[in-house]
Coordinates of C-alpha atoms in Angstrom, one line a residue:
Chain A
X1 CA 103.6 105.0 145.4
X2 CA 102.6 103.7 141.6
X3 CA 103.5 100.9 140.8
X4 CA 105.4 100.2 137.3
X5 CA 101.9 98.8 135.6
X6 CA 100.2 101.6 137.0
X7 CA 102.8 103.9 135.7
X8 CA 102.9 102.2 132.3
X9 CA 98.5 102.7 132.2
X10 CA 99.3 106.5 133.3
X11 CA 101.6 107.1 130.6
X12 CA 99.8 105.3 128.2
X13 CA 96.1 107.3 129.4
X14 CA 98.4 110.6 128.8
X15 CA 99.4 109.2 125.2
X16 CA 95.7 108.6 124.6
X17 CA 95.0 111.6 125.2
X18 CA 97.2 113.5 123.2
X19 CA 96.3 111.7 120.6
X20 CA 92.6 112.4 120.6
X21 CA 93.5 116.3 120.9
X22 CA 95.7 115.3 117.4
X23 CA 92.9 113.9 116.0
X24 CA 90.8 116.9 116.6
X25 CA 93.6 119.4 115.2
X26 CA 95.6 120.3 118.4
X27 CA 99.4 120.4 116.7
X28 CA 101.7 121.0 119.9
X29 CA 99.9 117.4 121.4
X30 CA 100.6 115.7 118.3
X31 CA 104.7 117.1 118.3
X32 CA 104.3 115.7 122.0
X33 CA 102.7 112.5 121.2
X34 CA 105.1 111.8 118.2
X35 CA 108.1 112.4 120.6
X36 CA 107.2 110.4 123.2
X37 CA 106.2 107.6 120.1
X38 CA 110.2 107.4 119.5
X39 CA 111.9 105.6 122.2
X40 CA 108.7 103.0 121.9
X41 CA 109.0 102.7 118.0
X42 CA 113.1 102.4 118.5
X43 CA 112.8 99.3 121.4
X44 CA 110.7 97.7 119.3
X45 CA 112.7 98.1 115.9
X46 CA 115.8 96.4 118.0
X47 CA 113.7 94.0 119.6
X48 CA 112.8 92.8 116.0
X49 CA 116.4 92.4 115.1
X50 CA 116.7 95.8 113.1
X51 CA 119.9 96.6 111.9
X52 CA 121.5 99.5 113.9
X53 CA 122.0 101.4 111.3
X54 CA 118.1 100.8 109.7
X55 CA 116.6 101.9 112.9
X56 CA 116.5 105.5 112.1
X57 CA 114.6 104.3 108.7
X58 CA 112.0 102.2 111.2
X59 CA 111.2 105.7 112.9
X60 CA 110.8 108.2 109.9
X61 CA 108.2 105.4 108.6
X62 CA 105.7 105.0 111.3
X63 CA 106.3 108.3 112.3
X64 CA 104.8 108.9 108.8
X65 CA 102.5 105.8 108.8
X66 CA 101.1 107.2 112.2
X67 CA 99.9 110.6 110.4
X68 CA 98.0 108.9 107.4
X69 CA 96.7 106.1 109.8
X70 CA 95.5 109.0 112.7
X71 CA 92.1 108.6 112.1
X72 CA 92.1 105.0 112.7
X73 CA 92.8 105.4 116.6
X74 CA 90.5 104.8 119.5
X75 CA 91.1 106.8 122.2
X76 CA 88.8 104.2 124.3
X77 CA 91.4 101.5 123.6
X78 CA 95.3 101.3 124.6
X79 CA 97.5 103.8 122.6
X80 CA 100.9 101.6 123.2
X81 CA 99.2 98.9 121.4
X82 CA 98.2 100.7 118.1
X83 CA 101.8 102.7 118.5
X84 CA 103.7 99.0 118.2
X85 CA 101.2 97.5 116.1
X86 CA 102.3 99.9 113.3
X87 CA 106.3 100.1 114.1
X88 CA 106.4 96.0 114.0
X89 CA 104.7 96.3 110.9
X90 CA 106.8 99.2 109.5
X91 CA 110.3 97.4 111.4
X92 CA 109.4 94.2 109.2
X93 CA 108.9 96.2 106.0
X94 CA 112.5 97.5 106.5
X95 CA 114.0 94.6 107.2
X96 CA 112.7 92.8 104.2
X97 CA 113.4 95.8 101.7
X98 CA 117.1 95.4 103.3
X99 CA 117.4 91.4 102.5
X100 CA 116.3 92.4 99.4
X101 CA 118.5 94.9 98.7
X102 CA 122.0 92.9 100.1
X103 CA 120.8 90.1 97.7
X104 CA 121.1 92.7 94.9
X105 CA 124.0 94.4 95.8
X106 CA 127.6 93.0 94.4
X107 CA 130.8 92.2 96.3
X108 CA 132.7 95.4 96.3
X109 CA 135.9 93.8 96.1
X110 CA 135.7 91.3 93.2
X111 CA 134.2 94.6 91.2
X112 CA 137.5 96.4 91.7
X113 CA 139.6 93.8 91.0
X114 CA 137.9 93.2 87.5
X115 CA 138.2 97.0 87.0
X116 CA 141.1 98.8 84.4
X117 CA 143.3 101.2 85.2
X118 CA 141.0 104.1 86.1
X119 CA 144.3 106.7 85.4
X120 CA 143.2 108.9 82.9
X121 CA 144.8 109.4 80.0
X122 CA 145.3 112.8 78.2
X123 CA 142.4 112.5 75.3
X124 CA 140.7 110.6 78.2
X125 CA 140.4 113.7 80.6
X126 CA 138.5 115.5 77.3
X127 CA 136.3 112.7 77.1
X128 CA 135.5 112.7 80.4
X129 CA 134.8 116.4 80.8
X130 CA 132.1 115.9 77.8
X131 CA 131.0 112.7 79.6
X132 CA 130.6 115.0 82.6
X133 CA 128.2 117.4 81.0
X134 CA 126.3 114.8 79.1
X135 CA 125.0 113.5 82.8
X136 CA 124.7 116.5 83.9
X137 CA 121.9 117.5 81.5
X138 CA 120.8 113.7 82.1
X139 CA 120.5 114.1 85.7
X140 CA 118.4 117.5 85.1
X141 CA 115.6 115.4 83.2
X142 CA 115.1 113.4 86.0
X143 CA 112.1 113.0 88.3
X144 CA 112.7 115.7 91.5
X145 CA 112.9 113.3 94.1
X146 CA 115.4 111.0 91.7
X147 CA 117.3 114.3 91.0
X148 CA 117.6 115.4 94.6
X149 CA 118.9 112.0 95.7
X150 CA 121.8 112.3 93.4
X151 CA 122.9 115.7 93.4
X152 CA 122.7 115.4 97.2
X153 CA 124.0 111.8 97.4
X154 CA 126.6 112.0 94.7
X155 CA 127.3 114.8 93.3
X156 CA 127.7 116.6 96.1
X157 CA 129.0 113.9 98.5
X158 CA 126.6 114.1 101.1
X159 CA 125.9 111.2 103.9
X160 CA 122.1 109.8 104.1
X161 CA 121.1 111.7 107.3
X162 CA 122.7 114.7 105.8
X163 CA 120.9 114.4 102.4
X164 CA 117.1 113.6 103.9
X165 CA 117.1 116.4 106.5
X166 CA 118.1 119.1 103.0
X167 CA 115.2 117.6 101.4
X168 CA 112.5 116.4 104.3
X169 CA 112.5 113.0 103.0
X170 CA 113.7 109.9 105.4
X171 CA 116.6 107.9 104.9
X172 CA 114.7 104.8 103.0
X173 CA 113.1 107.0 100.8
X174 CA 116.4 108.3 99.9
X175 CA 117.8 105.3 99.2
X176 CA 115.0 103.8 97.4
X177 CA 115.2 107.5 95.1
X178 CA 119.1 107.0 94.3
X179 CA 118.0 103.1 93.4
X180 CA 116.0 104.0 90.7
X181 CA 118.1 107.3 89.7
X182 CA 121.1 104.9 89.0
X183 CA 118.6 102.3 87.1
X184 CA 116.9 105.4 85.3
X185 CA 120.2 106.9 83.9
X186 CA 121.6 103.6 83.4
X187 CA 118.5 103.3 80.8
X188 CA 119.0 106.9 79.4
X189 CA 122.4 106.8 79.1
X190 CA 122.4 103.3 76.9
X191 CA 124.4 101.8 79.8
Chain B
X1 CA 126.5 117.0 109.7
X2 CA 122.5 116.7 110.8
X3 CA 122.0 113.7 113.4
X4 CA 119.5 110.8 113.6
X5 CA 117.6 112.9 116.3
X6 CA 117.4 116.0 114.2
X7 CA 116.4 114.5 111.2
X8 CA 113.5 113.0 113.7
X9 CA 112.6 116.4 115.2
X10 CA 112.4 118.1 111.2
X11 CA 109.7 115.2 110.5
X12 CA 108.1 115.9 113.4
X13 CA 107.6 119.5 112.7
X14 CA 106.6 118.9 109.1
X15 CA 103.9 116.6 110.1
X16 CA 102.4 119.1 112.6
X17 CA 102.2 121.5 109.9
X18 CA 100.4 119.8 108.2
X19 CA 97.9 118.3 110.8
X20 CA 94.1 118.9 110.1
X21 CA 91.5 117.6 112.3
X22 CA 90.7 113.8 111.1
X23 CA 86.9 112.2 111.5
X24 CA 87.9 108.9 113.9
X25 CA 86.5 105.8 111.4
X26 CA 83.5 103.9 112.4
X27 CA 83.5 100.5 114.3
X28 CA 84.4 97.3 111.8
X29 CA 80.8 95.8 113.1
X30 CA 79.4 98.9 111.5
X31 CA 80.7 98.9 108.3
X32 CA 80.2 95.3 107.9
X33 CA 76.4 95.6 108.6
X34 CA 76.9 98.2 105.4
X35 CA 78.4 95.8 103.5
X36 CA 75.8 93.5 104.3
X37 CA 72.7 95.5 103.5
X38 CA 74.0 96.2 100.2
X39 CA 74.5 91.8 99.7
X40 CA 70.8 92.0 101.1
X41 CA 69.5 94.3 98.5
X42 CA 71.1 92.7 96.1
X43 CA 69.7 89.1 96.8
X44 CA 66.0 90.8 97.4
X45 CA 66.6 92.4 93.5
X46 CA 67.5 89.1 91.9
X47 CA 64.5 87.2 93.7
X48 CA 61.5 88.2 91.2
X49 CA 64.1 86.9 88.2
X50 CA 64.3 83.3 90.1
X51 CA 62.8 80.6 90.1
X52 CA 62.1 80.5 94.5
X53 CA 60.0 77.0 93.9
X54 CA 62.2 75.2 91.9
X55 CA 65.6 76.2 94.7
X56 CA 62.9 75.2 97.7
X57 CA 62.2 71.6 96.1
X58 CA 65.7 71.2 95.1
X59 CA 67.2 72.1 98.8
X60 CA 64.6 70.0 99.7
X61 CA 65.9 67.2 98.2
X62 CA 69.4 67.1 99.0
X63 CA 69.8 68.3 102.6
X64 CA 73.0 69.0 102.3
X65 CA 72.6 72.2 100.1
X66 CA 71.3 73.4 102.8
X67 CA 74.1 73.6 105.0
X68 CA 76.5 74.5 101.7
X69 CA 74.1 77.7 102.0
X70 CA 74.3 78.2 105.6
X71 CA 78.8 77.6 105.1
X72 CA 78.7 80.3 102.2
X73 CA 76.4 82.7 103.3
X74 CA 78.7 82.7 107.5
X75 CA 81.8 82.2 105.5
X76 CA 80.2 85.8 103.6
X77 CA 79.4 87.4 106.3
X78 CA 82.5 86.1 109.0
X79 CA 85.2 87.1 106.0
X80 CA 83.3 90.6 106.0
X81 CA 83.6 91.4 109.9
X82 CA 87.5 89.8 109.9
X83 CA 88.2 92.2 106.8
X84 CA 87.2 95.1 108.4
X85 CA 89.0 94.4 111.6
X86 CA 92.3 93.9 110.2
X87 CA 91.8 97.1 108.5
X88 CA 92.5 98.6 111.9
X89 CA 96.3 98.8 112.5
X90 CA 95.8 97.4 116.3
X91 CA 93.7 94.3 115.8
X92 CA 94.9 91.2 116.1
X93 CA 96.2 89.3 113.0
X94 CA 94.1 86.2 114.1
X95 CA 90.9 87.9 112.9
X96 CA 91.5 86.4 109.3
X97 CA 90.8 82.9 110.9
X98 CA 87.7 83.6 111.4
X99 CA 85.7 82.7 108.7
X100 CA 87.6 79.3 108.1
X101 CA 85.6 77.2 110.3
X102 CA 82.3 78.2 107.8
X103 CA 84.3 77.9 105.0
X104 CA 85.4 74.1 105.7
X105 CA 81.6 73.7 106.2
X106 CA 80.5 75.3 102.9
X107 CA 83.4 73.5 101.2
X108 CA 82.6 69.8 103.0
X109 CA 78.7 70.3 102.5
X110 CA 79.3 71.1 98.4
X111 CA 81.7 67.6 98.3
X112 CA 79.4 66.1 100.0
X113 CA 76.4 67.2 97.6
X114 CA 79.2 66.1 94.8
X115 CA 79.3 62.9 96.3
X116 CA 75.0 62.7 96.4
X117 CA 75.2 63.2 92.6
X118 CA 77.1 60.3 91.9
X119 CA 74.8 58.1 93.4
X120 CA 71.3 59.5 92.6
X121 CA 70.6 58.7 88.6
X122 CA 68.0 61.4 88.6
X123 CA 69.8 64.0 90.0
X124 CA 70.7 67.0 87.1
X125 CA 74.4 67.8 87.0
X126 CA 75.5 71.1 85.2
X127 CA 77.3 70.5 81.8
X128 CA 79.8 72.7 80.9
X129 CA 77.7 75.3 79.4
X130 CA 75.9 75.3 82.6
X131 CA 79.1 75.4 84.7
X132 CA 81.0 78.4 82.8
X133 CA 77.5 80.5 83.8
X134 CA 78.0 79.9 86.8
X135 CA 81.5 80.9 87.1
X136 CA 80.6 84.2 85.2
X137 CA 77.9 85.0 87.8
X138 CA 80.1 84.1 90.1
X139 CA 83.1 86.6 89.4
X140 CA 80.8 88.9 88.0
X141 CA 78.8 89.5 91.2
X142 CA 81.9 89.7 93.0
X143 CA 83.2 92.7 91.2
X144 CA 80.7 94.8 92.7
X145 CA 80.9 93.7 96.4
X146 CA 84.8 93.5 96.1
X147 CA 84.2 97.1 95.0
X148 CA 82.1 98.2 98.2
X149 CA 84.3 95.9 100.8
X150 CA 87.5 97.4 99.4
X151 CA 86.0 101.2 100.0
X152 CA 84.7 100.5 103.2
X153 CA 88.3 98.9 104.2
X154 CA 90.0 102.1 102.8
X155 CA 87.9 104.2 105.9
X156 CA 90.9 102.5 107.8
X157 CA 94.2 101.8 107.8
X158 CA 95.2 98.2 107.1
X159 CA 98.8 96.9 107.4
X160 CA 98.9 93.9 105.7
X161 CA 96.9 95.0 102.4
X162 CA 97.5 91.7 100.8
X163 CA 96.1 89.5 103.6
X164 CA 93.1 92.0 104.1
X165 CA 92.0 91.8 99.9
X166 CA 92.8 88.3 100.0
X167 CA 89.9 87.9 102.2
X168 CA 87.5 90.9 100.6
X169 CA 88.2 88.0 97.9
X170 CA 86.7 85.3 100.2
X171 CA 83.6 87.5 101.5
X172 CA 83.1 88.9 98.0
X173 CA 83.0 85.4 96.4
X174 CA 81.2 83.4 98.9
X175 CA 78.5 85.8 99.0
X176 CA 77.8 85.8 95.2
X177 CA 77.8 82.3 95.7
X178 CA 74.9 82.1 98.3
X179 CA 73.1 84.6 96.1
X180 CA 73.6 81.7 93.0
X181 CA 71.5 79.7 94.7
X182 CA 68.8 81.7 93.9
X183 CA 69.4 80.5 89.9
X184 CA 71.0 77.6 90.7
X185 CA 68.6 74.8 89.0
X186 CA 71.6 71.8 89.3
X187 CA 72.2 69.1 91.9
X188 CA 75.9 70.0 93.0
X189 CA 78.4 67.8 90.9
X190 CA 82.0 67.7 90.4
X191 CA 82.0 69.4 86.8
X192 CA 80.0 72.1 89.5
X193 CA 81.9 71.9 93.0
X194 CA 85.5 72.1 90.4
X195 CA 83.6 75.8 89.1
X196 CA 82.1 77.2 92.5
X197 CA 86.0 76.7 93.6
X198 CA 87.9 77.7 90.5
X199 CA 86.0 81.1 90.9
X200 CA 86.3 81.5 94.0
X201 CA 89.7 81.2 93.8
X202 CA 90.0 83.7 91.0
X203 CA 88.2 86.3 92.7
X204 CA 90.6 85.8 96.0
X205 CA 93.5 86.1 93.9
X206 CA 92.8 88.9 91.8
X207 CA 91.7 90.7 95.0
X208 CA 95.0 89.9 96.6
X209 CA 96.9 91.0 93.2
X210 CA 95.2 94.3 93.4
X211 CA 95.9 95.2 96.8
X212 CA 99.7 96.0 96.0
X213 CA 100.1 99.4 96.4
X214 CA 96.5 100.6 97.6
X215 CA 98.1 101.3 100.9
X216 CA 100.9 104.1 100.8
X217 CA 103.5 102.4 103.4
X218 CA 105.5 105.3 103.2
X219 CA 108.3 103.7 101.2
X220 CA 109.1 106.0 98.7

């Protein structure tokens, strides 16, 4: 009967593999390799302290990290190590984007209690109608990635995982777009 | 409302459409010895514009040049082979040690050979003049190399960019270093050691600088 080392070096011999048959073009042993990649990249995303809801992010990137870095793979040396070499790397990258990000963000509640009465008004509700269509053609202008991440993010209400499957872009990457929509129309619109 | 896993599984099948077949990169050993012949070339073109007499009497007279040479020219060549490991995603992060032990002996040898030229009245110290050609020959010879070390590191995949230039940097400037020698007509001297390390410095810096986002991490 294997034991659990020897079952480890089996699994990781049949990852090796697969890999190599990637490298040379085979696709249905590089959706196999990339599968059996998740539960790995995920256990060591945690083990690093990810935030729960960050860990998705720490998959879509090495997932994409390990297709532009594919060539880089020995097939003569272990596969589990290059695998974790690159989702530590990519699990550190997310956790640092997401310290920065909390530093910039601003207490929710001391914004709305600084806020007026957002009740409109009746010549407010014509302003805001023309207001409405002024971003509108605003948001059109943008970048396509920037514009996806709003129309999907706020315009039409979506939730991140919802939003990055419509437009095959991960979860950071969405966030990161809507970042620099916001800034970008804060800019156009003299805000 | 699409979950984690499908979001996962939609990647998964984008990225297998559009799999090609990939040439596997070289071994690091081999691309160093590339990097290498070109430093090689380089010092066998400068020689018929030197003066080869005037460096042998000079490294015969202060001993200690000689193992400056010997630190820059390993510190060269050690930053070169730990460059072009950590371009590899699975090598160990302790690779960029390895060219400090050569690099404490080219830096302690050059003090040292500061130290000589306080004492000896005879020896020639480089004025300033002196000193701001070498620092152009320095940074100037690194552009190239940092050039041909950052190419041959883009044949892999490295994932700390910053620490991996820093070092092309460190190669890049101690080799152009060792190849000064070969029109370097001053005993080493403060005014001197304060240049060497002011542009090697500069060259490690802007290297590092540069690397920013060479290396797509995927973070849109």
């Amino acid at each position: 009967m294997p034991t659990a080392g020897e079952g480890d070096d089996a699994d990781d011999r049949q990852r090796s593999a697969l890999m190599a048959a990637a490298q040379a073009g085979d696709r249905d042993a590089y959706a196999a390799v990339l599968r059996s990649s998740i539960p790995v990249i995920r256990a060591t995303a945690v083990r690093l302290g990810v935030a729960a809801d960050a860990v998705d992010d720490v998959v879509q990137e090495t997932l994409l990290t390990i297709h532009r870095a594919r060539h880089t793979y020995d097939p003569k040396r272990p596969f589990i190590a290059w695998l974790r070499a690159i989702a530590k790397r990519r699990a550190i990258d997310v956790i640092r984007h997401d310290s920065r990000r909390r530093g910039r963000e601003v207490d929710g509640q001391h914004v709305a209690d600084e806020q007026p009465d957002p009740r409109p008004t009746p010549s407010g509700v014509a302003e805001q109608a023309s207001d409405a269509r002024r971003l509108r053609g605003v948001v059109a202008t943008l970048p396509r990635s920037q514009r996806d991440a709003v129309e999907h993010l706020v315009l039409a209400d979506r939730s991140l995982p919802e939003a990055a499957a419509a437009t095959s872009r991960s979860q950071g990457a969405m966030k990161v777009n809507l970042h620099r929509a916001i800034k970008s129309l804060r800019t156009r619109l003299g805000g | 409302m699409a979950t984690p896993h499908a979001a996962d599984d939609h990647l998964i099948d984008r990225l297998c459409a559009e799999l090609t077949p990939v040439r596997r990169t070289r071994s690091p050993l081999a691309y160093a010895g590339i990097w290498l012949v070109f430093v090689v070339i380089s010092a066998l073109a400068l020689a018929p514009f030197a003066d080869l007499g005037a460096m042998a009497r000079r490294l015969a007279a202060a001993p200690e040049m000689w193992l400056a040479v010997v630190g820059s020219t390993l510190t060269a060549v050690l930053a070169a082979i730990a460059v072009l490991q950590l371009s590899l995603p699975d090598r160990r992060p302790a690779w960029a040690w390895l060219p400090m032990p050569a690099m404490a002996l080219w830096v302690g040898a050059s003090g040292v050979g500061c130290l000589r030229g306080l004492v000896v009245p005879e020896a020639h110290a480089a004025d300033w003049a002196e000193a701001r050609l070498c620092l152009a020959f320095i940074i100037g010879f690194s552009l190239p190399l940092s050039l041909l070390l950052w190419r041959l590191t883009a044949c892999g995949f490295p994932l700390r960019p910053r620490r991996t230039t820093a070092l092309t940097g460190l190669a890049s400037a101690a080799a152009a270093a060792t190849l000064l020698n070969l029109f370097h007509p001053f005993d080493l001297a403060a005014l001197d050691l304060l240049v060497h390390v002011a542009a090697v410095a500069l060259v490690i810096a802007a290297n590092a600088s540069a690397s920013g986002r060479r290396f797509v991490t995927g973070m849109a």
